[in-house]
Amino acid sequence: MNVHLTRREEFAVVTLDRQQALNALSSDVLRELAQAFDQVAGGDARALIVTGAGAKAFCAGADIKGLTGRSLSAQRGDAAFGQSVLAKLDTLPMPSIAAINGYAFGGGLELALACTFRIAVSTAKMGLPEIKLGLIPGYGGTQRLPRAVGEARALEMILSGRTVDAEEALRIGLVHRLIAGDPIEAAVSYAREFSAFGLPALRLARDAVKRALEVPLHEGLKIEADLNTLAFQTEDAVEGMNAFMEKRKARFRDR
Ligand code: CO8
């Protein structure tokens, strides 16, 4: 197995473990990731942490050795499959955190971009170097990177294929925070900042923000009003507002 699904307290942890290839995404790895994300989606974890085994790499991208000699339709099918696996991650019912513990290149950075949040060790290096292989990103990089860092920076990163260090990644909004020490421990602490909130509200908020960059403002405002109205229908909203008025801590139950 190249992918381990474990539990750290109330959080699920998916670890890529193919260290001899810097945790590169072979088709087996992608299939195992799909299974793991399905399992997490059906479970009761309050967040998912995604990381790479070893101190060197989060994930060095698609397995370059498996990318040659394929037919056109196999290439198209592989890109669609990789995208569908990352879509599972992007749409999980709970937030996800990429704990970037080293190199995150190509499909590896695309994996991180499909997570709700990205935190990185100070030695992490990131980039979309596909152009150096005569390729362009295929697992969502051309779409999710500009949404994260803006069109100008995304164009520069993708067309130059250059490597971004952790400090720059933080400055341009590619990662949310730099971390020290054990990446999973750091991700657990990070997750604790939101994990006591109700999952329905977290999900509605995430979905509303994601739609912001897909539709014109007037449509987005309608979506926000609809999702906001939905949030009011939850038991968690009743509990949250009552707790405020009773001057106590809210106990959300994901209902
Ligand atoms: N795929 C396969 N094997 C890899 C990969 C990879 N992406 N990255 C590293 N490895 C292997 C190396 O071949 C090497 O194996 P071996 O010891 O058997 O030769 C081992 O991992 C260690 O790698 P290095 O010796 O190169 O380690 P360094 O510390 O010297 O360098 C780097 C680390 C800088 C990360 C370097 O390995 C590197 O540049 N890797 C490639 C990064 C890259 O280009 N990633 C993008 C790949 S393309 C992609 O992700 C998307 C394509 C579009 C997909 C479309 C759908 C089908």
PDB file of C-alpha atoms and ligand atoms in Angstrom:
ATOM      1  CA  MET A   1       0.000   0.000   0.000  1.00  0.00           C
ATOM      2  CA  ASN A   2       1.225   3.485  -0.922  1.00  0.00           C
ATOM      3  CA  VAL A   3      -1.455   5.393   0.954  1.00  0.00           C
ATOM      4  CA  HIS A   4      -2.169   5.028   4.667  1.00  0.00           C
ATOM      5  CA  LEU A   5      -5.399   6.195   6.231  1.00  0.00           C
ATOM      6  CA  THR A   6      -5.016   6.623   9.989  1.00  0.00           C
ATOM      7  CA  ARG A   7      -6.655   8.530  12.782  1.00  0.00           C
ATOM      8  CA  ARG A   8      -5.124  11.237  14.999  1.00  0.00           C
ATOM      9  CA  GLU A   9      -7.668  12.045  17.699  1.00  0.00           C
ATOM     10  CA  GLU A  10     -10.804  13.257  15.873  1.00  0.00           C
ATOM     11  CA  PHE A  11      -8.941  13.829  12.616  1.00  0.00           C
ATOM     12  CA  ALA A  12      -8.315  11.509   9.668  1.00  0.00           C
ATOM     13  CA  VAL A  13      -4.776  11.456   8.273  1.00  0.00           C
ATOM     14  CA  VAL A  14      -3.952  10.368   4.728  1.00  0.00           C
ATOM     15  CA  THR A  15      -0.220   9.776   4.236  1.00  0.00           C
ATOM     16  CA  LEU A  16       1.357   9.208   0.827  1.00  0.00           C
ATOM     17  CA  ASP A  17       4.103   6.666   1.340  1.00  0.00           C
ATOM     18  CA  ARG A  18       6.127   5.919  -1.760  1.00  0.00           C
ATOM     19  CA  GLN A  19       9.330   7.446  -0.576  1.00  0.00           C
ATOM     20  CA  GLN A  20      11.589   5.819  -3.198  1.00  0.00           C
ATOM     21  CA  ALA A  21       9.815   8.044  -5.785  1.00  0.00           C
ATOM     22  CA  LEU A  22       9.336  11.057  -3.470  1.00  0.00           C
ATOM     23  CA  ASN A  23       5.676  10.023  -3.004  1.00  0.00           C
ATOM     24  CA  ALA A  24       4.910  10.515  -6.722  1.00  0.00           C
ATOM     25  CA  LEU A  25       1.363   9.837  -7.893  1.00  0.00           C
ATOM     26  CA  SER A  26       1.338   6.570  -9.850  1.00  0.00           C
ATOM     27  CA  SER A  27      -2.048   5.272 -11.032  1.00  0.00           C
ATOM     28  CA  ASP A  28      -2.012   2.867  -8.051  1.00  0.00           C
ATOM     29  CA  VAL A  29      -1.453   5.794  -5.676  1.00  0.00           C
ATOM     30  CA  LEU A  30      -4.334   7.721  -7.272  1.00  0.00           C
ATOM     31  CA  ARG A  31      -6.642   4.707  -6.930  1.00  0.00           C
ATOM     32  CA  GLU A  32      -5.649   4.275  -3.276  1.00  0.00           C
ATOM     33  CA  LEU A  33      -6.195   7.988  -2.667  1.00  0.00           C
ATOM     34  CA  ALA A  34      -9.693   7.737  -4.199  1.00  0.00           C
ATOM     35  CA  GLN A  35     -10.542   4.887  -1.816  1.00  0.00           C
ATOM     36  CA  ALA A  36      -9.151   6.760   1.165  1.00  0.00           C
ATOM     37  CA  PHE A  37     -11.117   9.941   0.337  1.00  0.00           C
ATOM     38  CA  ASP A  38     -14.327   7.884  -0.064  1.00  0.00           C
ATOM     39  CA  GLN A  39     -13.703   6.315   3.336  1.00  0.00           C
ATOM     40  CA  VAL A  40     -13.053   9.689   4.952  1.00  0.00           C
ATOM     41  CA  ALA A  41     -16.192  11.140   3.324  1.00  0.00           C
ATOM     42  CA  GLY A  42     -18.294   8.368   4.878  1.00  0.00           C
ATOM     43  CA  GLY A  43     -16.649   8.591   8.318  1.00  0.00           C
ATOM     44  CA  ASP A  44     -16.906  10.890  11.310  1.00  0.00           C
ATOM     45  CA  ALA A  45     -13.563  12.717  11.185  1.00  0.00           C
ATOM     46  CA  ARG A  46     -13.841  16.448  11.829  1.00  0.00           C
ATOM     47  CA  ALA A  47     -11.072  17.254   9.352  1.00  0.00           C
ATOM     48  CA  LEU A  48      -8.687  15.466   7.028  1.00  0.00           C
ATOM     49  CA  ILE A  49      -4.929  15.995   7.111  1.00  0.00           C
ATOM     50  CA  VAL A  50      -3.017  15.036   3.958  1.00  0.00           C
ATOM     51  CA  THR A  51       0.762  14.650   4.150  1.00  0.00           C
ATOM     52  CA  GLY A  52       3.737  12.755   2.750  1.00  0.00           C
ATOM     53  CA  ALA A  53       5.863  10.140   4.503  1.00  0.00           C
ATOM     54  CA  GLY A  54       9.500  10.973   5.193  1.00  0.00           C
ATOM     55  CA  ALA A  55      11.188  14.302   5.667  1.00  0.00           C
ATOM     56  CA  LYS A  56      11.906  15.009   2.005  1.00  0.00           C
ATOM     57  CA  ALA A  57       8.688  15.162   0.013  1.00  0.00           C
ATOM     58  CA  PHE A  58       5.001  15.857   0.317  1.00  0.00           C
ATOM     59  CA  CYS A  59       4.610  14.635  -3.252  1.00  0.00           C
ATOM     60  CA  ALA A  60       6.865  15.170  -6.310  1.00  0.00           C
ATOM     61  CA  GLY A  61       3.919  15.075  -8.732  1.00  0.00           C
ATOM     62  CA  ALA A  62       2.560  12.625 -11.239  1.00  0.00           C
ATOM     63  CA  ASP A  63       4.831   9.628 -11.750  1.00  0.00           C
ATOM     64  CA  ILE A  64       6.801  10.829 -14.768  1.00  0.00           C
ATOM     65  CA  LYS A  65       7.923   7.276 -15.575  1.00  0.00           C
ATOM     66  CA  GLY A  66       4.273   6.264 -16.106  1.00  0.00           C
ATOM     67  CA  LEU A  67       3.415   9.216 -18.357  1.00  0.00           C
ATOM     68  CA  THR A  68       5.168   8.148 -21.554  1.00  0.00           C
ATOM     69  CA  GLY A  69       3.937   5.922 -24.377  1.00  0.00           C
ATOM     70  CA  ARG A  70       0.223   6.283 -23.708  1.00  0.00           C
ATOM     71  CA  SER A  71      -2.425   6.716 -26.392  1.00  0.00           C
ATOM     72  CA  LEU A  72      -4.268  10.014 -26.708  1.00  0.00           C
ATOM     73  CA  SER A  73      -7.402   8.551 -25.168  1.00  0.00           C
ATOM     74  CA  ALA A  74      -5.416   7.020 -22.291  1.00  0.00           C
ATOM     75  CA  GLN A  75      -3.840  10.441 -21.633  1.00  0.00           C
ATOM     76  CA  ARG A  76      -7.260  12.112 -21.595  1.00  0.00           C
ATOM     77  CA  GLY A  77      -8.664   9.369 -19.376  1.00  0.00           C
ATOM     78  CA  ASP A  78      -5.751   9.617 -16.929  1.00  0.00           C
ATOM     79  CA  ALA A  79      -6.127  13.402 -16.616  1.00  0.00           C
ATOM     80  CA  ALA A  80      -9.876  13.024 -16.040  1.00  0.00           C
ATOM     81  CA  PHE A  81      -9.289  10.298 -13.439  1.00  0.00           C
ATOM     82  CA  GLY A  82      -6.671  12.359 -11.564  1.00  0.00           C
ATOM     83  CA  GLN A  83      -9.000  15.356 -11.589  1.00  0.00           C
ATOM     84  CA  SER A  84     -11.879  13.240 -10.299  1.00  0.00           C
ATOM     85  CA  VAL A  85      -9.764  11.969  -7.398  1.00  0.00           C
ATOM     86  CA  LEU A  86      -8.819  15.519  -6.403  1.00  0.00           C
ATOM     87  CA  ALA A  87     -12.470  16.583  -6.792  1.00  0.00           C
ATOM     88  CA  LYS A  88     -13.342  14.027  -4.096  1.00  0.00           C
ATOM     89  CA  LEU A  89     -10.848  15.763  -1.807  1.00  0.00           C
ATOM     90  CA  ASP A  90     -12.080  19.248  -2.736  1.00  0.00           C
ATOM     91  CA  THR A  91     -15.696  18.378  -1.922  1.00  0.00           C
ATOM     92  CA  LEU A  92     -15.304  16.340   1.284  1.00  0.00           C
ATOM     93  CA  PRO A  93     -17.947  17.097   3.906  1.00  0.00           C
ATOM     94  CA  MET A  94     -15.210  18.257   6.297  1.00  0.00           C
ATOM     95  CA  PRO A  95     -12.316  20.730   5.787  1.00  0.00           C
ATOM     96  CA  SER A  96      -8.962  19.338   4.687  1.00  0.00           C
ATOM     97  CA  ILE A  97      -5.421  20.490   5.426  1.00  0.00           C
ATOM     98  CA  ALA A  98      -2.352  19.753   3.319  1.00  0.00           C
ATOM     99  CA  ALA A  99       0.594  19.470   5.714  1.00  0.00           C
ATOM    100  CA  ILE A 100       3.373  20.140   3.183  1.00  0.00           C
ATOM    101  CA  ASN A 101       6.433  18.499   4.681  1.00  0.00           C
ATOM    102  CA  GLY A 102       8.855  18.933   1.767  1.00  0.00           C
ATOM    103  CA  TYR A 103       8.708  19.038  -2.044  1.00  0.00           C
ATOM    104  CA  ALA A 104       5.249  19.656  -3.533  1.00  0.00           C
ATOM    105  CA  PHE A 105       5.628  19.743  -7.300  1.00  0.00           C
ATOM    106  CA  GLY A 106       3.216  19.254 -10.190  1.00  0.00           C
ATOM    107  CA  GLY A 107       0.453  16.863  -9.180  1.00  0.00           C
ATOM    108  CA  GLY A 108       1.753  17.127  -5.603  1.00  0.00           C
ATOM    109  CA  LEU A 109       1.027  20.845  -5.450  1.00  0.00           C
ATOM    110  CA  GLU A 110      -2.272  20.173  -7.245  1.00  0.00           C
ATOM    111  CA  LEU A 111      -3.131  17.696  -4.467  1.00  0.00           C
ATOM    112  CA  ALA A 112      -2.378  20.403  -1.890  1.00  0.00           C
ATOM    113  CA  LEU A 113      -4.423  22.949  -3.860  1.00  0.00           C
ATOM    114  CA  ALA A 114      -7.456  20.653  -3.684  1.00  0.00           C
ATOM    115  CA  CYS A 115      -7.286  20.848   0.137  1.00  0.00           C
ATOM    116  CA  THR A 116      -9.178  23.585   1.966  1.00  0.00           C
ATOM    117  CA  PHE A 117      -5.983  24.764   3.729  1.00  0.00           C
ATOM    118  CA  ARG A 118      -2.236  24.426   3.170  1.00  0.00           C
ATOM    119  CA  ILE A 119       0.416  24.659   5.865  1.00  0.00           C
ATOM    120  CA  ALA A 120       4.104  24.082   5.133  1.00  0.00           C
ATOM    121  CA  VAL A 121       7.434  23.492   6.847  1.00  0.00           C
ATOM    122  CA  SER A 122       9.918  26.324   6.282  1.00  0.00           C
ATOM    123  CA  THR A 123      12.085  24.115   4.031  1.00  0.00           C
ATOM    124  CA  ALA A 124       9.189  23.174   1.711  1.00  0.00           C
ATOM    125  CA  LYS A 125       9.556  23.859  -2.000  1.00  0.00           C
ATOM    126  CA  MET A 126       6.597  24.140  -4.347  1.00  0.00           C
ATOM    127  CA  GLY A 127       5.907  24.611  -8.015  1.00  0.00           C
ATOM    128  CA  LEU A 128       4.184  23.493 -11.188  1.00  0.00           C
ATOM    129  CA  PRO A 129       7.227  22.468 -13.303  1.00  0.00           C
ATOM    130  CA  GLU A 130       5.263  20.650 -16.031  1.00  0.00           C
ATOM    131  CA  ILE A 131       6.420  23.203 -18.665  1.00  0.00           C
ATOM    132  CA  LYS A 132       9.965  21.865 -18.203  1.00  0.00           C
ATOM    133  CA  LEU A 133       8.684  18.458 -19.333  1.00  0.00           C
ATOM    134  CA  GLY A 134       6.942  19.984 -22.368  1.00  0.00           C
ATOM    135  CA  LEU A 135       3.623  19.628 -20.562  1.00  0.00           C
ATOM    136  CA  ILE A 136       1.076  21.707 -18.731  1.00  0.00           C
ATOM    137  CA  PRO A 137      -0.593  20.853 -15.387  1.00  0.00           C
ATOM    138  CA  GLY A 138      -3.305  18.221 -15.676  1.00  0.00           C
ATOM    139  CA  TYR A 139      -4.746  17.706 -12.199  1.00  0.00           C
ATOM    140  CA  GLY A 140      -6.360  21.111 -11.739  1.00  0.00           C
ATOM    141  CA  GLY A 141      -3.298  23.350 -11.404  1.00  0.00           C
ATOM    142  CA  THR A 142      -4.270  25.814 -14.137  1.00  0.00           C
ATOM    143  CA  GLN A 143      -7.648  26.268 -12.460  1.00  0.00           C
ATOM    144  CA  ARG A 144      -6.989  26.118  -8.708  1.00  0.00           C
ATOM    145  CA  LEU A 145      -3.645  27.977  -8.624  1.00  0.00           C
ATOM    146  CA  PRO A 146      -5.063  31.259 -10.061  1.00  0.00           C
ATOM    147  CA  ARG A 147      -7.968  30.976  -7.658  1.00  0.00           C
ATOM    148  CA  ALA A 148      -5.455  30.764  -4.789  1.00  0.00           C
ATOM    149  CA  VAL A 149      -2.803  33.306  -5.820  1.00  0.00           C
ATOM    150  CA  GLY A 150      -4.375  35.332  -8.658  1.00  0.00           C
ATOM    151  CA  GLU A 151      -3.916  35.149 -12.424  1.00  0.00           C
ATOM    152  CA  ALA A 152      -0.640  37.093 -12.656  1.00  0.00           C
ATOM    153  CA  ARG A 153       1.264  34.959 -10.165  1.00  0.00           C
ATOM    154  CA  ALA A 154      -0.271  31.721 -11.471  1.00  0.00           C
ATOM    155  CA  LEU A 155       0.748  32.558 -15.048  1.00  0.00           C
ATOM    156  CA  GLU A 156       4.280  33.320 -13.888  1.00  0.00           C
ATOM    157  CA  MET A 157       4.584  30.111 -11.877  1.00  0.00           C
ATOM    158  CA  ILE A 158       3.094  27.890 -14.602  1.00  0.00           C
ATOM    159  CA  LEU A 159       4.871  29.429 -17.609  1.00  0.00           C
ATOM    160  CA  SER A 160       8.277  29.575 -15.897  1.00  0.00           C
ATOM    161  CA  GLY A 161       7.861  26.349 -13.940  1.00  0.00           C
ATOM    162  CA  ARG A 162       9.862  28.018 -11.202  1.00  0.00           C
ATOM    163  CA  THR A 163      10.181  26.830  -7.628  1.00  0.00           C
ATOM    164  CA  VAL A 164       8.600  28.863  -4.843  1.00  0.00           C
ATOM    165  CA  ASP A 165      10.043  28.535  -1.338  1.00  0.00           C
ATOM    166  CA  ALA A 166       7.921  28.428   1.804  1.00  0.00           C
ATOM    167  CA  GLU A 167       8.376  32.129   2.658  1.00  0.00           C
ATOM    168  CA  GLU A 168       7.225  33.221  -0.787  1.00  0.00           C
ATOM    169  CA  ALA A 169       4.377  30.699  -0.740  1.00  0.00           C
ATOM    170  CA  LEU A 170       3.149  32.293   2.484  1.00  0.00           C
ATOM    171  CA  ARG A 171       3.534  35.814   1.116  1.00  0.00           C
ATOM    172  CA  ILE A 172       1.527  35.118  -2.061  1.00  0.00           C
ATOM    173  CA  GLY A 173      -1.202  33.168  -0.268  1.00  0.00           C
ATOM    174  CA  LEU A 174      -0.270  29.782  -1.691  1.00  0.00           C
ATOM    175  CA  VAL A 175       0.036  28.458   1.853  1.00  0.00           C
ATOM    176  CA  HIS A 176      -1.871  29.703   4.861  1.00  0.00           C
ATOM    177  CA  ARG A 177       0.816  29.259   7.523  1.00  0.00           C
ATOM    178  CA  LEU A 178       4.397  28.076   8.066  1.00  0.00           C
ATOM    179  CA  ILE A 179       4.878  25.390  10.684  1.00  0.00           C
ATOM    180  CA  ALA A 180       7.704  23.981  12.777  1.00  0.00           C
ATOM    181  CA  GLY A 181       8.113  20.528  14.296  1.00  0.00           C
ATOM    182  CA  ASP A 182       6.075  17.467  13.395  1.00  0.00           C
ATOM    183  CA  PRO A 183       3.819  18.367  10.420  1.00  0.00           C
ATOM    184  CA  ILE A 184       0.927  16.162  11.577  1.00  0.00           C
ATOM    185  CA  GLU A 185       1.034  17.620  15.102  1.00  0.00           C
ATOM    186  CA  ALA A 186       1.086  21.108  13.582  1.00  0.00           C
ATOM    187  CA  ALA A 187      -1.868  20.210  11.350  1.00  0.00           C
ATOM    188  CA  VAL A 188      -3.797  18.892  14.367  1.00  0.00           C
ATOM    189  CA  SER A 189      -3.247  22.216  16.177  1.00  0.00           C
ATOM    190  CA  TYR A 190      -4.303  24.093  13.051  1.00  0.00           C
ATOM    191  CA  ALA A 191      -7.450  21.965  12.695  1.00  0.00           C
ATOM    192  CA  ARG A 192      -8.364  22.670  16.323  1.00  0.00           C
ATOM    193  CA  GLU A 193      -8.924  26.309  15.362  1.00  0.00           C
ATOM    194  CA  PHE A 194     -12.122  25.336  13.547  1.00  0.00           C
ATOM    195  CA  SER A 195     -12.922  21.747  14.461  1.00  0.00           C
ATOM    196  CA  ALA A 196     -15.306  22.627  17.304  1.00  0.00           C
ATOM    197  CA  PHE A 197     -17.607  24.464  14.885  1.00  0.00           C
ATOM    198  CA  GLY A 198     -20.493  22.624  13.240  1.00  0.00           C
ATOM    199  CA  LEU A 199     -19.615  20.775  10.043  1.00  0.00           C
ATOM    200  CA  PRO A 200     -22.755  21.993   8.205  1.00  0.00           C
ATOM    201  CA  ALA A 201     -21.829  25.658   8.750  1.00  0.00           C
ATOM    202  CA  LEU A 202     -18.176  25.018   7.862  1.00  0.00           C
ATOM    203  CA  ARG A 203     -19.244  23.340   4.652  1.00  0.00           C
ATOM    204  CA  LEU A 204     -21.791  25.998   3.698  1.00  0.00           C
ATOM    205  CA  ALA A 205     -19.210  28.738   4.308  1.00  0.00           C
ATOM    206  CA  ARG A 206     -16.574  26.921   2.238  1.00  0.00           C
ATOM    207  CA  ASP A 207     -19.027  26.299  -0.603  1.00  0.00           C
ATOM    208  CA  ALA A 208     -20.172  29.933  -0.634  1.00  0.00           C
ATOM    209  CA  VAL A 209     -16.572  31.195  -0.830  1.00  0.00           C
ATOM    210  CA  LYS A 210     -15.671  28.707  -3.564  1.00  0.00           C
ATOM    211  CA  ARG A 211     -18.654  29.795  -5.666  1.00  0.00           C
ATOM    212  CA  ALA A 212     -17.505  33.424  -5.340  1.00  0.00           C
ATOM    213  CA  LEU A 213     -14.875  32.906  -8.004  1.00  0.00           C
ATOM    214  CA  GLU A 214     -17.133  30.989 -10.373  1.00  0.00           C
ATOM    215  CA  VAL A 215     -20.087  33.310 -10.856  1.00  0.00           C
ATOM    216  CA  PRO A 216     -20.788  37.049 -11.291  1.00  0.00           C
ATOM    217  CA  LEU A 217     -21.206  39.060  -8.067  1.00  0.00           C
ATOM    218  CA  HIS A 218     -25.013  39.281  -8.257  1.00  0.00           C
ATOM    219  CA  GLU A 219     -25.258  35.484  -8.670  1.00  0.00           C
ATOM    220  CA  GLY A 220     -22.762  34.946  -5.848  1.00  0.00           C
ATOM    221  CA  LEU A 221     -24.776  37.160  -3.528  1.00  0.00           C
ATOM    222  CA  LYS A 222     -27.880  35.091  -4.307  1.00  0.00           C
ATOM    223  CA  ILE A 223     -25.926  31.910  -3.512  1.00  0.00           C
ATOM    224  CA  GLU A 224     -24.746  33.458  -0.253  1.00  0.00           C
ATOM    225  CA  ALA A 225     -28.310  34.430   0.713  1.00  0.00           C
ATOM    226  CA  ASP A 226     -29.523  30.877  -0.048  1.00  0.00           C
ATOM    227  CA  LEU A 227     -26.720  29.151   1.868  1.00  0.00           C
ATOM    228  CA  ASN A 228     -27.034  31.634   4.733  1.00  0.00           C
ATOM    229  CA  THR A 229     -30.770  30.826   4.927  1.00  0.00           C
ATOM    230  CA  LEU A 230     -29.906  27.124   4.953  1.00  0.00           C
ATOM    231  CA  ALA A 231     -27.461  27.701   7.836  1.00  0.00           C
ATOM    232  CA  PHE A 232     -30.279  29.329   9.836  1.00  0.00           C
ATOM    233  CA  GLN A 233     -32.321  26.099   9.490  1.00  0.00           C
ATOM    234  CA  THR A 234     -29.740  23.998  11.371  1.00  0.00           C
ATOM    235  CA  GLU A 235     -29.974  23.019  15.036  1.00  0.00           C
ATOM    236  CA  ASP A 236     -26.388  24.246  15.345  1.00  0.00           C
ATOM    237  CA  ALA A 237     -27.537  27.788  14.483  1.00  0.00           C
ATOM    238  CA  VAL A 238     -30.183  27.663  17.231  1.00  0.00           C
ATOM    239  CA  GLU A 239     -27.568  26.338  19.658  1.00  0.00           C
ATOM    240  CA  GLY A 240     -24.955  28.906  18.615  1.00  0.00           C
ATOM    241  CA  MET A 241     -27.266  31.887  19.050  1.00  0.00           C
ATOM    242  CA  ASN A 242     -28.773  30.555  22.309  1.00  0.00           C
ATOM    243  CA  ALA A 243     -25.294  29.925  23.705  1.00  0.00           C
ATOM    244  CA  PHE A 244     -24.344  33.524  22.946  1.00  0.00           C
ATOM    245  CA  MET A 245     -27.415  34.872  24.733  1.00  0.00           C
ATOM    246  CA  GLU A 246     -26.907  32.498  27.690  1.00  0.00           C
ATOM    247  CA  LYS A 247     -23.220  33.518  27.871  1.00  0.00           C
ATOM    248  CA  ARG A 248     -21.933  29.940  27.528  1.00  0.00           C
ATOM    249  CA  LYS A 249     -19.833  28.012  25.036  1.00  0.00           C
ATOM    250  CA  ALA A 250     -21.857  26.512  22.158  1.00  0.00           C
ATOM    251  CA  ARG A 251     -22.001  22.726  21.798  1.00  0.00           C
ATOM    252  CA  PHE A 252     -22.415  22.089  18.096  1.00  0.00           C
ATOM    253  CA  ARG A 253     -23.738  18.684  17.026  1.00  0.00           C
ATOM    254  CA  ASP A 254     -23.458  18.872  13.233  1.00  0.00           C
ATOM    255  CA  ARG A 255     -27.229  19.070  12.801  1.00  0.00           C
TER     256      ARG A 255
HETATM  257  N1  CO8 B   1       7.875  10.755 -10.852  1.00  0.00           N
HETATM  258  C1  CO8 B   1       8.588   9.616 -10.748  1.00  0.00           C
HETATM  259  N2  CO8 B   1       9.702   9.514 -10.004  1.00  0.00           N
HETATM  260  C2  CO8 B   1      10.148  10.612  -9.373  1.00  0.00           C
HETATM  261  C3  CO8 B   1       9.446  11.836  -9.438  1.00  0.00           C
HETATM  262  C4  CO8 B   1       8.256  11.882 -10.220  1.00  0.00           C
HETATM  263  N3  CO8 B   1       7.494  12.990 -10.323  1.00  0.00           N
HETATM  264  N4  CO8 B   1      10.112  12.752  -8.713  1.00  0.00           N
HETATM  265  C5  CO8 B   1      11.177  12.121  -8.198  1.00  0.00           C
HETATM  266  N5  CO8 B   1      11.194  10.830  -8.579  1.00  0.00           N
HETATM  267  C6  CO8 B   1      12.190   9.806  -8.249  1.00  0.00           C
HETATM  268  C7  CO8 B   1      13.502  10.032  -8.970  1.00  0.00           C
HETATM  269  O1  CO8 B   1      13.445   9.520 -10.293  1.00  0.00           O
HETATM  270  C8  CO8 B   1      14.448   9.306  -8.075  1.00  0.00           C
HETATM  271  O2  CO8 B   1      14.356   7.930  -8.330  1.00  0.00           O
HETATM  272  P1  CO8 B   1      15.709   7.051  -8.611  1.00  0.00           P
HETATM  273  O3  CO8 B   1      16.502   7.174  -7.323  1.00  0.00           O
HETATM  274  O4  CO8 B   1      15.163   5.693  -8.879  1.00  0.00           O
HETATM  275  O5  CO8 B   1      16.394   7.706  -9.755  1.00  0.00           O
HETATM  276  C9  CO8 B   1      13.885   9.534  -6.676  1.00  0.00           C
HETATM  277  O6  CO8 B   1      12.506   9.905  -6.874  1.00  0.00           O
HETATM  278  C10 CO8 B   1      14.573  10.675  -5.935  1.00  0.00           C
HETATM  279  O7  CO8 B   1      14.518  11.820  -6.763  1.00  0.00           O
HETATM  280  P2  CO8 B   1      15.827  12.729  -7.060  1.00  0.00           P
HETATM  281  O8  CO8 B   1      17.059  11.901  -7.031  1.00  0.00           O
HETATM  282  O9  CO8 B   1      15.561  13.506  -8.304  1.00  0.00           O
HETATM  283  O10 CO8 B   1      15.802  13.681  -5.775  1.00  0.00           O
HETATM  284  P3  CO8 B   1      16.407  15.152  -5.671  1.00  0.00           P
HETATM  285  O11 CO8 B   1      16.355  15.503  -4.219  1.00  0.00           O
HETATM  286  O12 CO8 B   1      17.702  15.256  -6.370  1.00  0.00           O
HETATM  287  O13 CO8 B   1      15.368  16.092  -6.476  1.00  0.00           O
HETATM  288  C11 CO8 B   1      13.175  16.884  -7.084  1.00  0.00           C
HETATM  289  C12 CO8 B   1      14.070  16.249  -6.003  1.00  0.00           C
HETATM  290  C13 CO8 B   1      13.656  18.311  -7.348  1.00  0.00           C
HETATM  291  C14 CO8 B   1      11.755  16.908  -6.552  1.00  0.00           C
HETATM  292  C15 CO8 B   1      13.309  16.069  -8.388  1.00  0.00           C
HETATM  293  O14 CO8 B   1      13.108  14.687  -8.081  1.00  0.00           O
HETATM  294  C16 CO8 B   1      12.305  16.437  -9.441  1.00  0.00           C
HETATM  295  O15 CO8 B   1      12.476  17.445 -10.112  1.00  0.00           O
HETATM  296  N6  CO8 B   1      11.241  15.611  -9.594  1.00  0.00           N
HETATM  297  C17 CO8 B   1      10.242  15.816 -10.623  1.00  0.00           C
HETATM  298  C18 CO8 B   1       9.286  16.919 -10.226  1.00  0.00           C
HETATM  299  C19 CO8 B   1       8.301  17.167 -11.341  1.00  0.00           C
HETATM  300  O16 CO8 B   1       8.664  17.514 -12.452  1.00  0.00           O
HETATM  301  N7  CO8 B   1       7.013  16.975 -11.033  1.00  0.00           N
HETATM  302  C20 CO8 B   1       5.939  17.167 -12.008  1.00  0.00           C
HETATM  303  C21 CO8 B   1       5.593  15.875 -12.662  1.00  0.00           C
HETATM  304  S1  CO8 B   1       4.382  16.072 -13.954  1.00  0.00           S
HETATM  305  C22 CO8 B   1       2.908  16.270 -13.112  1.00  0.00           C
HETATM  306  O17 CO8 B   1       2.845  16.227 -11.937  1.00  0.00           O
HETATM  307  C23 CO8 B   1       1.623  16.504 -13.833  1.00  0.00           C
HETATM  308  C24 CO8 B   1       1.658  16.104 -15.244  1.00  0.00           C
HETATM  309  C25 CO8 B   1       0.303  16.167 -15.858  1.00  0.00           C
HETATM  310  C26 CO8 B   1      -0.446  14.898 -15.555  1.00  0.00           C
HETATM  311  C27 CO8 B   1      -1.500  14.723 -16.558  1.00  0.00           C
HETATM  312  C28 CO8 B   1      -2.359  13.511 -16.314  1.00  0.00           C
HETATM  313  C29 CO8 B   1      -1.937  12.229 -16.913  1.00  0.00           C
END
